Amino acid sequence: MFTREEIKGFKDELPLKGIQMIKSRTGISRPTIYKFLEGEEIRLHLAEKIWKEGWLIIQEMKEKRAELKRHAEEVLNKEY
């Protein structure tokens, strides 16, 4: 269902704690998540859950970084 290139891009985008976050949000075991990230066969519904939750985590992290960057710029540009 997912190509190796798609999975590699997904894996590269995940934050350091991404696997643990997927595990806690979905209840899917870490070994199953690692199998998916290594391109091994897992059940389709589990792959879909990992994929969806992972991209939600990636999006949340990007939004959080952008917000922190905006805040830092505001602080640095503020005149005293």
PDB file of C-alpha atoms in Angstrom, residues 2-72:
ATOM      1  CA  PHE A   2       2.773   2.442   0.891  1.00  0.00           C
ATOM      2  CA  THR A   3       5.970   2.662  -1.126  1.00  0.00           C
ATOM      3  CA  ARG A   4       9.393   2.471   0.477  1.00  0.00           C
ATOM      4  CA  GLU A   5       9.998   6.092  -0.531  1.00  0.00           C
ATOM      5  CA  GLU A   6       6.783   7.224   1.157  1.00  0.00           C
ATOM      6  CA  ILE A   7       7.648   5.329   4.326  1.00  0.00           C
ATOM      7  CA  LYS A   8      11.204   6.730   4.319  1.00  0.00           C
ATOM      8  CA  GLY A   9       9.873  10.288   3.998  1.00  0.00           C
ATOM      9  CA  PHE A  10       7.378   9.586   6.773  1.00  0.00           C
ATOM     10  CA  LYS A  11      10.102   8.164   9.017  1.00  0.00           C
ATOM     11  CA  ASP A  12      12.409  11.125   8.338  1.00  0.00           C
ATOM     12  CA  GLU A  13       9.683  13.613   9.281  1.00  0.00           C
ATOM     13  CA  LEU A  14       8.748  11.932  12.572  1.00  0.00           C
ATOM     14  CA  PRO A  15      10.052  13.644  15.704  1.00  0.00           C
ATOM     15  CA  LEU A  16      12.406  11.739  18.017  1.00  0.00           C
ATOM     16  CA  LYS A  17       9.560  10.587  20.241  1.00  0.00           C
ATOM     17  CA  GLY A  18       7.280   9.901  17.270  1.00  0.00           C
ATOM     18  CA  ILE A  19       7.173   6.132  17.668  1.00  0.00           C
ATOM     19  CA  GLN A  20       6.347   6.406  21.361  1.00  0.00           C
ATOM     20  CA  MET A  21       3.660   8.993  20.576  1.00  0.00           C
ATOM     21  CA  ILE A  22       2.087   6.743  17.932  1.00  0.00           C
ATOM     22  CA  LYS A  23       2.142   3.851  20.405  1.00  0.00           C
ATOM     23  CA  SER A  24       0.462   5.859  23.159  1.00  0.00           C
ATOM     24  CA  ARG A  25      -2.204   7.323  20.859  1.00  0.00           C
ATOM     25  CA  THR A  26      -3.089   4.144  18.948  1.00  0.00           C
ATOM     26  CA  GLY A  27      -2.224   1.299  21.309  1.00  0.00           C
ATOM     27  CA  ILE A  28      -0.224  -0.372  18.517  1.00  0.00           C
ATOM     28  CA  SER A  29       2.906  -2.097  19.803  1.00  0.00           C
ATOM     29  CA  ARG A  30       6.324  -0.600  19.142  1.00  0.00           C
ATOM     30  CA  PRO A  31       7.544  -3.737  17.328  1.00  0.00           C
ATOM     31  CA  THR A  32       4.624  -3.434  14.886  1.00  0.00           C
ATOM     32  CA  ILE A  33       5.357   0.262  14.336  1.00  0.00           C
ATOM     33  CA  TYR A  34       9.035  -0.557  13.708  1.00  0.00           C
ATOM     34  CA  LYS A  35       8.011  -3.287  11.232  1.00  0.00           C
ATOM     35  CA  PHE A  36       5.965  -0.730   9.334  1.00  0.00           C
ATOM     36  CA  LEU A  37       8.839   1.767   9.313  1.00  0.00           C
ATOM     37  CA  GLU A  38      11.191  -0.912   8.004  1.00  0.00           C
ATOM     38  CA  GLY A  39       8.795  -1.705   5.155  1.00  0.00           C
ATOM     39  CA  GLU A  40       7.758  -5.119   6.459  1.00  0.00           C
ATOM     40  CA  GLU A  41       4.247  -6.467   5.996  1.00  0.00           C
ATOM     41  CA  ILE A  42       1.729  -5.673   8.724  1.00  0.00           C
ATOM     42  CA  ARG A  43      -2.050  -5.760   8.692  1.00  0.00           C
ATOM     43  CA  LEU A  44      -3.556  -3.044   6.528  1.00  0.00           C
ATOM     44  CA  HIS A  45      -5.707  -1.445   9.221  1.00  0.00           C
ATOM     45  CA  LEU A  46      -2.663  -1.106  11.501  1.00  0.00           C
ATOM     46  CA  ALA A  47      -0.576   0.429   8.710  1.00  0.00           C
ATOM     47  CA  GLU A  48      -3.353   2.943   8.049  1.00  0.00           C
ATOM     48  CA  LYS A  49      -3.579   3.873  11.745  1.00  0.00           C
ATOM     49  CA  ILE A  50       0.191   4.330  12.011  1.00  0.00           C
ATOM     50  CA  TRP A  51       0.264   6.403   8.821  1.00  0.00           C
ATOM     51  CA  LYS A  52      -2.627   8.660   9.847  1.00  0.00           C
ATOM     52  CA  GLU A  53      -1.481   9.214  13.429  1.00  0.00           C
ATOM     53  CA  GLY A  54       2.114   9.770  12.371  1.00  0.00           C
ATOM     54  CA  TRP A  55       1.177  12.506   9.930  1.00  0.00           C
ATOM     55  CA  LEU A  56      -1.021  14.140  12.587  1.00  0.00           C
ATOM     56  CA  ILE A  57       1.978  14.158  14.948  1.00  0.00           C
ATOM     57  CA  ILE A  58       4.225  15.582  12.231  1.00  0.00           C
ATOM     58  CA  GLN A  59       1.703  18.334  11.500  1.00  0.00           C
ATOM     59  CA  GLU A  60       1.362  19.183  15.202  1.00  0.00           C
ATOM     60  CA  MET A  61       5.141  19.439  15.560  1.00  0.00           C
ATOM     61  CA  LYS A  62       5.428  21.707  12.510  1.00  0.00           C
ATOM     62  CA  GLU A  63       2.700  23.976  13.859  1.00  0.00           C
ATOM     63  CA  LYS A  64       4.335  24.066  17.286  1.00  0.00           C
ATOM     64  CA  ARG A  65       7.735  24.953  15.766  1.00  0.00           C
ATOM     65  CA  ALA A  66       6.167  27.718  13.666  1.00  0.00           C
ATOM     66  CA  GLU A  67       4.405  29.144  16.722  1.00  0.00           C
ATOM     67  CA  LEU A  68       7.624  29.081  18.759  1.00  0.00           C
ATOM     68  CA  LYS A  69       9.503  30.730  15.910  1.00  0.00           C
ATOM     69  CA  ARG A  70       6.872  33.502  15.650  1.00  0.00           C
ATOM     70  CA  HIS A  71       7.053  34.043  19.400  1.00  0.00           C
ATOM     71  CA  ALA A  72      10.861  34.215  19.341  1.00  0.00           C
TER      72      ALA A  72
END
